[in-house]
Amino acid sequence: MKSFSLSVLGLLGILFLHGCATLSQENTAQFRKDNQDHLRLLTPGMTKAVVLATMGISPVSRCLHSTGGICHEFETIDNPYRRAYFDAGRKRYEVLYYYTDDQKRELKYYYQQLKRHEDDIGADQLTPVLLEDGKLAGWGRDFVDEKLSTATAVTN
């Protein structure tokens, strides 16, 4: 009987932990989907303020560590997740990185995914949005890499 009780308690614990993980995954999945949907609304030439209003600036929280269904440590994912600044001649660039993709987006990143902690957000999960002199120039990794090929990073 004691063995049965321990088994039931163990099963309940797993279900509680799964519930927290599911909530966390649902929060971030919806957050990524919203960012993907908002990217479709962008138009080159928009001002930075309009880009931020279109993409949204509300962060999302997710549970990193829980015990018995109670979250002990949260992580807040900002929107945009990260920013970078570059100069190229007289042009000033700002790159806003939005969290848009899950960890299993492409097979070529599989090995990298094994190497990094499951809760880390890597560059392959972010979509860069490029502002040139305060106006939207475009977005996407290829576009931004090409545009910034001659630019120099600025530390702010």
Tab-separated table of N, CA and C in Angstrom:
chain	number	residue	atom	x	y	z
A	1	MET	N	0.824	-1.197	0.000
A	1	MET	CA	0.000	0.000	0.000
A	1	MET	C	0.864	1.255	0.000
A	2	LYS	N	1.963	1.188	0.799
A	2	LYS	CA	2.869	2.332	0.867
A	2	LYS	C	3.490	2.593	-0.506
A	3	SER	N	3.836	1.520	-1.223
A	3	SER	CA	4.406	1.639	-2.553
A	3	SER	C	3.410	2.284	-3.523
A	4	PHE	N	2.152	1.889	-3.415
A	4	PHE	CA	1.106	2.462	-4.261
A	4	PHE	C	0.946	3.959	-3.990
A	5	SER	N	0.952	4.353	-2.721
A	5	SER	CA	0.811	5.766	-2.345
A	5	SER	C	1.961	6.590	-2.894
A	6	LEU	N	3.180	6.054	-2.808
A	6	LEU	CA	4.344	6.767	-3.344
A	6	LEU	C	4.248	6.900	-4.860
A	7	SER	N	3.743	5.857	-5.513
A	7	SER	CA	3.576	5.900	-6.972
A	7	SER	C	2.564	6.973	-7.364
A	8	VAL	N	1.457	7.034	-6.636
A	8	VAL	CA	0.426	8.036	-6.922
A	8	VAL	C	0.986	9.438	-6.706
A	9	LEU	N	1.700	9.637	-5.599
A	9	LEU	CA	2.307	10.947	-5.325
A	9	LEU	C	3.312	11.330	-6.413
A	10	GLY	N	4.100	10.366	-6.848
A	10	GLY	CA	5.068	10.624	-7.930
A	10	GLY	C	4.364	11.010	-9.215
A	11	LEU	N	3.293	10.299	-9.540
A	11	LEU	CA	2.521	10.606	-10.743
A	11	LEU	C	1.906	12.003	-10.669
A	12	LEU	N	1.357	12.345	-9.513
A	12	LEU	CA	0.783	13.684	-9.337
A	12	LEU	C	1.847	14.764	-9.485
A	13	GLY	N	3.027	14.505	-8.947
A	13	GLY	CA	4.126	15.465	-9.075
A	13	GLY	C	4.500	15.685	-10.525
A	14	ILE	N	4.578	14.606	-11.287
A	14	ILE	CA	4.902	14.717	-12.715
A	14	ILE	C	3.828	15.518	-13.446
A	15	LEU	N	2.571	15.272	-13.127
A	15	LEU	CA	1.484	16.016	-13.771
A	15	LEU	C	1.552	17.502	-13.439
A	16	PHE	N	1.866	17.840	-12.192
A	16	PHE	CA	1.998	19.255	-11.818
A	16	PHE	C	3.158	19.897	-12.559
A	17	LEU	N	4.289	19.220	-12.631
A	17	LEU	CA	5.448	19.765	-13.342
A	17	LEU	C	5.126	19.933	-14.818
A	18	HIS	N	4.433	18.967	-15.386
A	18	HIS	CA	4.051	19.052	-16.794
A	18	HIS	C	3.116	20.242	-17.019
A	19	GLY	N	2.215	20.490	-16.073
A	19	GLY	CA	1.297	21.614	-16.194
A	19	GLY	C	2.026	22.938	-16.262
A	20	CYS	N	3.053	23.114	-15.428
A	20	CYS	CA	3.830	24.350	-15.448
A	20	CYS	C	4.598	24.466	-16.755
A	21	ALA	N	5.191	23.363	-17.204
A	21	ALA	CA	5.941	23.386	-18.453
A	21	ALA	C	5.020	23.693	-19.622
A	22	THR	N	3.814	23.133	-19.598
A	22	THR	CA	2.869	23.394	-20.677
A	22	THR	C	2.462	24.863	-20.694
A	23	LEU	N	2.179	25.418	-19.535
A	23	LEU	CA	1.820	26.829	-19.465
A	23	LEU	C	2.948	27.687	-20.005
A	24	SER	N	4.172	27.363	-19.628
A	24	SER	CA	5.332	28.103	-20.097
A	24	SER	C	5.453	28.004	-21.616
A	25	GLN	N	5.291	26.799	-22.150
A	25	GLN	CA	5.392	26.600	-23.593
A	25	GLN	C	4.264	27.324	-24.323
A	26	GLU	N	3.056	27.317	-23.742
A	26	GLU	CA	1.932	28.006	-24.372
A	26	GLU	C	2.175	29.515	-24.391
A	27	ASN	N	2.703	30.071	-23.294
A	27	ASN	CA	3.000	31.505	-23.239
A	27	ASN	C	3.987	31.894	-24.328
A	28	THR	N	5.100	31.166	-24.408
A	28	THR	CA	6.121	31.540	-25.379
A	28	THR	C	5.686	31.213	-26.807
A	29	ALA	N	4.922	30.156	-27.002
A	29	ALA	CA	4.439	29.826	-28.344
A	29	ALA	C	3.531	30.938	-28.865
A	30	GLN	N	2.630	31.428	-28.036
A	30	GLN	CA	1.739	32.513	-28.448
A	30	GLN	C	2.531	33.799	-28.682
A	31	PHE	N	3.510	34.049	-27.846
A	31	PHE	CA	4.385	35.222	-27.971
A	31	PHE	C	5.115	35.195	-29.322
A	32	ARG	N	5.694	34.034	-29.676
A	32	ARG	CA	6.394	33.891	-30.962
A	32	ARG	C	5.418	34.056	-32.128
A	33	LYS	N	4.240	33.448	-32.021
A	33	LYS	CA	3.246	33.556	-33.094
A	33	LYS	C	2.809	35.000	-33.281
A	34	ASP	N	2.577	35.702	-32.184
A	34	ASP	CA	2.198	37.121	-32.279
A	34	ASP	C	3.290	37.919	-32.989
A	35	ASN	N	4.541	37.668	-32.641
A	35	ASN	CA	5.638	38.383	-33.304
A	35	ASN	C	5.694	38.050	-34.793
A	36	GLN	N	5.471	36.786	-35.146
A	36	GLN	CA	5.453	36.403	-36.563
A	36	GLN	C	4.319	37.121	-37.299
A	37	ASP	N	3.140	37.166	-36.674
A	37	ASP	CA	1.989	37.843	-37.286
A	37	ASP	C	2.244	39.343	-37.447
A	38	HIS	N	2.861	39.945	-36.444
A	38	HIS	CA	3.120	41.384	-36.491
A	38	HIS	C	4.168	41.744	-37.540
A	39	LEU	N	5.119	40.843	-37.805
A	39	LEU	CA	6.108	41.101	-38.850
A	39	LEU	C	5.429	41.313	-40.206
A	40	ARG	N	4.340	40.604	-40.427
A	40	ARG	CA	3.617	40.721	-41.710
A	40	ARG	C	2.966	42.099	-41.886
A	41	LEU	N	2.824	42.839	-40.798
A	41	LEU	CA	2.199	44.161	-40.849
A	41	LEU	C	3.201	45.292	-41.088
A	42	LEU	N	4.491	44.961	-41.048
A	42	LEU	CA	5.521	45.987	-41.227
A	42	LEU	C	5.633	46.417	-42.682
A	43	THR	N	5.968	47.698	-42.863
A	43	THR	CA	6.160	48.261	-44.189
A	43	THR	C	7.414	49.123	-44.164
A	44	PRO	N	8.340	48.924	-45.110
A	44	PRO	CA	9.532	49.776	-45.137
A	44	PRO	C	9.151	51.259	-45.129
A	45	GLY	N	9.938	52.039	-44.385
A	45	GLY	CA	9.682	53.468	-44.264
A	45	GLY	C	8.984	53.842	-42.962
A	46	MET	N	8.428	52.851	-42.252
A	46	MET	CA	7.786	53.143	-40.961
A	46	MET	C	8.820	53.743	-40.006
A	47	THR	N	8.378	54.622	-39.130
A	47	THR	CA	9.266	55.159	-38.113
A	47	THR	C	9.484	54.115	-37.017
A	48	LYS	N	10.506	54.329	-36.214
A	48	LYS	CA	10.795	53.410	-35.116
A	48	LYS	C	9.599	53.294	-34.172
A	49	ALA	N	8.954	54.417	-33.878
A	49	ALA	CA	7.802	54.407	-32.968
A	49	ALA	C	6.670	53.550	-33.529
A	50	VAL	N	6.437	53.626	-34.828
A	50	VAL	CA	5.368	52.837	-35.456
A	50	VAL	C	5.751	51.357	-35.468
A	51	VAL	N	7.025	51.054	-35.726
A	51	VAL	CA	7.485	49.656	-35.694
A	51	VAL	C	7.273	49.073	-34.302
A	52	LEU	N	7.679	49.812	-33.266
A	52	LEU	CA	7.515	49.322	-31.898
A	52	LEU	C	6.037	49.156	-31.540
A	53	ALA	N	5.199	50.080	-31.986
A	53	ALA	CA	3.767	49.973	-31.715
A	53	ALA	C	3.168	48.771	-32.459
A	54	THR	N	3.612	48.527	-33.676
A	54	THR	CA	3.098	47.407	-34.473
A	54	THR	C	3.536	46.068	-33.891
A	55	MET	N	4.804	45.970	-33.532
A	55	MET	CA	5.337	44.714	-33.001
A	55	MET	C	4.917	44.487	-31.551
A	56	GLY	N	4.650	45.554	-30.830
A	56	GLY	CA	4.301	45.444	-29.422
A	56	GLY	C	5.554	45.457	-28.562
A	57	ILE	N	5.386	45.930	-27.347
A	57	ILE	CA	6.534	46.008	-26.444
A	57	ILE	C	6.291	45.227	-25.147
A	58	SER	N	5.188	44.508	-25.088
A	58	SER	CA	4.866	43.748	-23.882
A	58	SER	C	5.725	42.492	-23.799
A	59	PRO	N	6.386	42.285	-22.657
A	59	PRO	CA	7.182	41.068	-22.483
A	59	PRO	C	6.291	39.880	-22.123
A	60	VAL	N	6.879	38.694	-22.113
A	60	VAL	CA	6.194	37.488	-21.661
A	60	VAL	C	7.069	36.836	-20.598
A	61	SER	N	6.442	36.170	-19.641
A	61	SER	CA	7.191	35.448	-18.608
A	61	SER	C	7.024	33.964	-18.830
A	62	ARG	N	8.057	33.237	-18.509
A	62	ARG	CA	7.973	31.787	-18.568
A	62	ARG	C	8.665	31.201	-17.346
A	63	CYS	N	8.221	30.043	-16.966
A	63	CYS	CA	8.743	29.353	-15.784
A	63	CYS	C	10.027	28.614	-16.163
A	64	LEU	N	11.086	28.842	-15.404
A	64	LEU	CA	12.344	28.135	-15.645
A	64	LEU	C	12.504	26.926	-14.732
A	65	HIS	N	12.126	27.085	-13.462
A	65	HIS	CA	12.285	25.993	-12.495
A	65	HIS	C	11.041	25.913	-11.632
A	66	SER	N	10.491	24.706	-11.527
A	66	SER	CA	9.310	24.515	-10.688
A	66	SER	C	9.426	23.207	-9.926
A	67	THR	N	8.698	23.146	-8.830
A	67	THR	CA	8.607	21.940	-8.024
A	67	THR	C	7.152	21.782	-7.620
A	68	GLY	N	6.578	20.653	-7.892
A	68	GLY	CA	5.203	20.389	-7.507
A	68	GLY	C	4.213	21.353	-8.120
A	69	GLY	N	4.501	21.838	-9.309
A	69	GLY	CA	3.583	22.752	-9.986
A	69	GLY	C	3.714	24.196	-9.564
A	70	ILE	N	4.658	24.490	-8.652
A	70	ILE	CA	4.872	25.867	-8.207
A	70	ILE	C	6.159	26.377	-8.843
A	71	CYS	N	6.052	27.464	-9.566
A	71	CYS	CA	7.213	28.021	-10.240
A	71	CYS	C	8.066	28.808	-9.235
A	72	HIS	N	9.352	28.492	-9.216
A	72	HIS	CA	10.273	29.155	-8.293
A	72	HIS	C	11.122	30.211	-8.987
A	73	GLU	N	11.256	30.088	-10.284
A	73	GLU	CA	12.083	31.041	-11.017
A	73	GLU	C	11.447	31.332	-12.371
A	74	PHE	N	11.216	32.610	-12.618
A	74	PHE	CA	10.647	33.062	-13.884
A	74	PHE	C	11.723	33.751	-14.714
A	75	GLU	N	11.498	33.747	-15.998
A	75	GLU	CA	12.324	34.530	-16.911
A	75	GLU	C	11.381	35.436	-17.678
A	76	THR	N	11.771	36.681	-17.841
A	76	THR	CA	10.992	37.609	-18.647
A	76	THR	C	11.688	37.768	-19.988
A	77	ILE	N	10.926	37.592	-21.052
A	77	ILE	CA	11.445	37.761	-22.405
A	77	ILE	C	10.919	39.098	-22.904
A	78	ASP	N	11.829	40.032	-23.115
A	78	ASP	CA	11.450	41.370	-23.572
A	78	ASP	C	11.092	41.364	-25.047
A	79	ASN	N	10.361	42.370	-25.456
A	79	ASN	CA	9.971	42.536	-26.856
A	79	ASN	C	10.288	43.968	-27.271
A	80	PRO	N	11.283	44.219	-28.081
A	80	PRO	CA	12.180	43.250	-28.712
A	80	PRO	C	13.092	42.585	-27.686
A	81	TYR	N	13.571	41.402	-28.043
A	81	TYR	CA	14.401	40.611	-27.138
A	81	TYR	C	15.769	41.252	-26.922
A	82	ARG	N	16.322	41.815	-27.998
A	82	ARG	CA	17.662	42.402	-27.949
A	82	ARG	C	17.752	43.524	-28.971
A	83	ARG	N	18.702	44.428	-28.776
A	83	ARG	CA	18.955	45.530	-29.711
A	83	ARG	C	20.449	45.621	-29.978
A	84	ALA	N	20.795	46.077	-31.167
A	84	ALA	CA	22.199	46.318	-31.514
A	84	ALA	C	22.258	47.577	-32.376
A	85	TYR	N	23.400	48.257	-32.330
A	85	TYR	CA	23.562	49.518	-33.048
A	85	TYR	C	24.813	49.443	-33.913
A	86	PHE	N	24.717	50.033	-35.123
A	86	PHE	CA	25.817	50.005	-36.079
A	86	PHE	C	25.915	51.349	-36.788
A	87	ASP	N	27.132	51.674	-37.238
A	87	ASP	CA	27.375	52.849	-38.072
A	87	ASP	C	28.016	52.389	-39.369
A	88	ALA	N	27.610	53.010	-40.479
A	88	ALA	CA	28.225	52.763	-41.782
A	88	ALA	C	28.251	54.101	-42.506
A	89	GLY	N	29.410	54.741	-42.494
A	89	GLY	CA	29.507	56.071	-43.084
A	89	GLY	C	28.652	57.039	-42.292
A	90	ARG	N	27.740	57.697	-42.970
A	90	ARG	CA	26.855	58.659	-42.306
A	90	ARG	C	25.536	58.036	-41.856
A	91	LYS	N	25.377	56.759	-42.104
A	91	LYS	CA	24.127	56.092	-41.734
A	91	LYS	C	24.252	55.449	-40.363
A	92	ARG	N	23.168	55.540	-39.620
A	92	ARG	CA	23.087	54.933	-38.286
A	92	ARG	C	22.031	53.834	-38.354
A	93	TYR	N	22.402	52.634	-37.921
A	93	TYR	CA	21.490	51.496	-37.950
A	93	TYR	C	21.189	51.027	-36.538
A	94	GLU	N	19.956	50.582	-36.345
A	94	GLU	CA	19.557	49.914	-35.119
A	94	GLU	C	18.873	48.622	-35.538
A	95	VAL	N	19.254	47.525	-34.899
A	95	VAL	CA	18.635	46.234	-35.194
A	95	VAL	C	17.845	45.809	-33.962
A	96	LEU	N	16.564	45.539	-34.174
A	96	LEU	CA	15.676	45.039	-33.126
A	96	LEU	C	15.499	43.547	-33.394
A	97	TYR	N	15.811	42.724	-32.418
A	97	TYR	CA	15.710	41.276	-32.582
A	97	TYR	C	14.459	40.776	-31.865
A	98	TYR	N	13.568	40.148	-32.624
A	98	TYR	CA	12.311	39.638	-32.083
A	98	TYR	C	12.336	38.115	-32.007
A	99	TYR	N	11.838	37.591	-30.899
A	99	TYR	CA	11.766	36.150	-30.655
A	99	TYR	C	10.599	35.599	-31.468
A	100	THR	N	10.912	34.842	-32.538
A	100	THR	CA	9.879	34.376	-33.455
A	100	THR	C	9.863	32.870	-33.702
A	101	ASP	N	10.944	32.177	-33.408
A	101	ASP	CA	11.037	30.767	-33.791
A	101	ASP	C	11.347	29.890	-32.592
A	102	ASP	N	10.854	28.647	-32.657
A	102	ASP	CA	11.177	27.726	-31.577
A	102	ASP	C	12.521	27.067	-31.838
A	103	GLN	N	12.965	26.250	-30.909
A	103	GLN	CA	14.302	25.685	-30.965
A	103	GLN	C	14.488	24.665	-32.078
A	104	LYS	N	13.413	24.088	-32.562
A	104	LYS	CA	13.549	23.022	-33.546
A	104	LYS	C	13.201	23.504	-34.943
A	105	ARG	N	13.463	24.782	-35.202
A	105	ARG	CA	13.076	25.386	-36.468
A	105	ARG	C	13.713	24.701	-37.671
A	106	GLU	N	15.021	24.462	-37.613
A	106	GLU	CA	15.697	23.863	-38.755
A	106	GLU	C	16.637	22.765	-38.277
A	107	LEU	N	16.749	21.724	-39.057
A	107	LEU	CA	17.589	20.590	-38.699
A	107	LEU	C	19.054	20.982	-38.564
A	108	LYS	N	19.523	21.935	-39.354
A	108	LYS	CA	20.941	22.283	-39.301
A	108	LYS	C	21.344	22.848	-37.944
A	109	TYR	N	20.389	23.271	-37.129
A	109	TYR	CA	20.704	23.797	-35.815
A	109	TYR	C	20.620	22.721	-34.730
A	110	TYR	N	20.343	21.492	-35.118
A	110	TYR	CA	20.127	20.426	-34.143
A	110	TYR	C	21.313	20.281	-33.189
A	111	TYR	N	22.514	20.223	-33.727
A	111	TYR	CA	23.689	20.037	-32.886
A	111	TYR	C	23.868	21.221	-31.938
A	112	GLN	N	23.649	22.440	-32.429
A	112	GLN	CA	23.752	23.622	-31.575
A	112	GLN	C	22.719	23.553	-30.455
A	113	GLN	N	21.539	23.048	-30.748
A	113	GLN	CA	20.498	22.949	-29.736
A	113	GLN	C	20.925	21.997	-28.628
A	114	LEU	N	21.618	20.920	-28.982
A	114	LEU	CA	22.080	19.988	-27.969
A	114	LEU	C	23.131	20.625	-27.072
A	115	LYS	N	23.928	21.532	-27.643
A	115	LYS	CA	25.012	22.149	-26.894
A	115	LYS	C	24.523	23.235	-25.937
A	116	ARG	N	23.423	23.892	-26.250
A	116	ARG	CA	22.989	24.977	-25.375
A	116	ARG	C	21.842	24.534	-24.473
A	117	HIS	N	21.717	25.208	-23.367
A	117	HIS	CA	20.670	24.893	-22.393
A	117	HIS	C	19.316	25.104	-23.051
A	118	GLU	N	18.351	24.269	-22.733
A	118	GLU	CA	17.047	24.318	-23.403
A	118	GLU	C	16.326	25.646	-23.215
A	119	ASP	N	16.662	26.404	-22.167
A	119	ASP	CA	15.965	27.659	-21.922
A	119	ASP	C	16.622	28.859	-22.602
A	120	ASP	N	17.806	28.677	-23.183
A	120	ASP	CA	18.482	29.785	-23.850
A	120	ASP	C	17.795	30.104	-25.169
A	121	ILE	N	17.764	31.383	-25.506
A	121	ILE	CA	17.229	31.810	-26.794
A	121	ILE	C	18.419	32.181	-27.658
A	122	GLY	N	18.581	31.479	-28.767
A	122	GLY	CA	19.730	31.693	-29.643
A	122	GLY	C	19.395	32.580	-30.823
A	123	ALA	N	20.428	32.990	-31.532
A	123	ALA	CA	20.269	33.864	-32.692
A	123	ALA	C	19.373	33.242	-33.756
A	124	ASP	N	19.375	31.904	-33.869
A	124	ASP	CA	18.551	31.232	-34.868
A	124	ASP	C	17.063	31.306	-34.551
A	125	GLN	N	16.716	31.771	-33.353
A	125	GLN	CA	15.315	31.889	-32.951
A	125	GLN	C	14.817	33.330	-33.036
A	126	LEU	N	15.692	34.240	-33.448
A	126	LEU	CA	15.353	35.661	-33.496
A	126	LEU	C	15.260	36.148	-34.935
A	127	THR	N	14.336	37.053	-35.183
A	127	THR	CA	14.233	37.705	-36.482
A	127	THR	C	14.676	39.149	-36.314
A	128	PRO	N	15.727	39.560	-37.047
A	128	PRO	CA	16.188	40.945	-36.941
A	128	PRO	C	15.342	41.890	-37.794
A	129	VAL	N	15.062	43.060	-37.225
A	129	VAL	CA	14.338	44.130	-37.914
A	129	VAL	C	15.291	45.319	-37.968
A	130	LEU	N	15.572	45.815	-39.167
A	130	LEU	CA	16.588	46.852	-39.355
A	130	LEU	C	15.976	48.238	-39.528
A	131	LEU	N	16.423	49.152	-38.672
A	131	LEU	CA	16.052	50.562	-38.783
A	131	LEU	C	17.263	51.318	-39.296
A	132	GLU	N	17.062	52.099	-40.341
A	132	GLU	CA	18.131	52.908	-40.929
A	132	GLU	C	17.775	54.366	-40.697
A	133	ASP	N	18.600	55.048	-39.901
A	133	ASP	CA	18.345	56.448	-39.543
A	133	ASP	C	16.924	56.636	-39.000
A	134	GLY	N	16.486	55.698	-38.163
A	134	GLY	CA	15.195	55.811	-37.487
A	134	GLY	C	13.987	55.340	-38.276
A	135	LYS	N	14.200	54.803	-39.489
A	135	LYS	CA	13.088	54.307	-40.309
A	135	LYS	C	13.325	52.851	-40.676
A	136	LEU	N	12.235	52.118	-40.820
A	136	LEU	CA	12.324	50.700	-41.145
A	136	LEU	C	12.881	50.498	-42.549
A	137	ALA	N	14.014	49.769	-42.624
A	137	ALA	CA	14.618	49.453	-43.918
A	137	ALA	C	14.174	48.074	-44.401
A	138	GLY	N	14.000	47.139	-43.466
A	138	GLY	CA	13.590	45.781	-43.820
A	138	GLY	C	13.846	44.848	-42.657
A	139	TRP	N	13.633	43.560	-42.872
A	139	TRP	CA	13.816	42.578	-41.805
A	139	TRP	C	14.202	41.245	-42.399
A	140	GLY	N	14.662	40.374	-41.537
A	140	GLY	CA	15.124	39.049	-41.951
A	140	GLY	C	16.640	38.988	-41.915
A	141	ARG	N	17.156	37.822	-41.580
A	141	ARG	CA	18.598	37.643	-41.404
A	141	ARG	C	19.395	37.978	-42.665
A	142	ASP	N	18.979	37.473	-43.818
A	142	ASP	CA	19.731	37.732	-45.053
A	142	ASP	C	19.753	39.221	-45.391
A	143	PHE	N	18.598	39.881	-45.281
A	143	PHE	CA	18.513	41.306	-45.584
A	143	PHE	C	19.432	42.106	-44.662
A	144	VAL	N	19.356	41.833	-43.377
A	144	VAL	CA	20.146	42.589	-42.399
A	144	VAL	C	21.636	42.319	-42.573
A	145	ASP	N	22.013	41.054	-42.779
A	145	ASP	CA	23.433	40.727	-42.975
A	145	ASP	C	24.004	41.445	-44.187
A	146	GLU	N	23.239	41.471	-45.274
A	146	GLU	CA	23.708	42.148	-46.489
A	146	GLU	C	23.842	43.656	-46.257
A	147	LYS	N	22.862	44.243	-45.615
A	147	LYS	CA	22.852	45.689	-45.378
A	147	LYS	C	23.983	46.122	-44.435
A	148	LEU	N	24.316	45.269	-43.477
A	148	LEU	CA	25.315	45.631	-42.474
A	148	LEU	C	26.708	45.077	-42.774
A	149	SER	N	26.919	44.565	-43.976
A	149	SER	CA	28.204	43.945	-44.306
A	149	SER	C	29.378	44.922	-44.155
A	150	THR	N	29.143	46.214	-44.316
A	150	THR	CA	30.220	47.202	-44.184
A	150	THR	C	30.085	48.057	-42.923
A	151	ALA	N	29.128	47.752	-42.097
A	151	ALA	CA	28.875	48.558	-40.904
A	151	ALA	C	29.785	48.148	-39.742
A	152	THR	N	29.948	49.070	-38.804
A	152	THR	CA	30.742	48.843	-37.616
A	152	THR	C	29.823	48.881	-36.395
A	153	ALA	N	29.969	47.891	-35.509
A	153	ALA	CA	29.146	47.845	-34.305
A	153	ALA	C	29.476	49.016	-33.388
A	154	VAL	N	28.444	49.553	-32.761
A	154	VAL	CA	28.592	50.653	-31.817
A	154	VAL	C	28.144	50.144	-30.460
A	155	THR	N	28.916	50.406	-29.424
A	155	THR	CA	28.503	49.989	-28.089
A	155	THR	C	27.746	51.119	-27.424
A	156	ASN	N	26.580	50.800	-26.933
A	156	ASN	CA	25.735	51.779	-26.230
A	156	ASN	C	25.454	51.301	-24.848
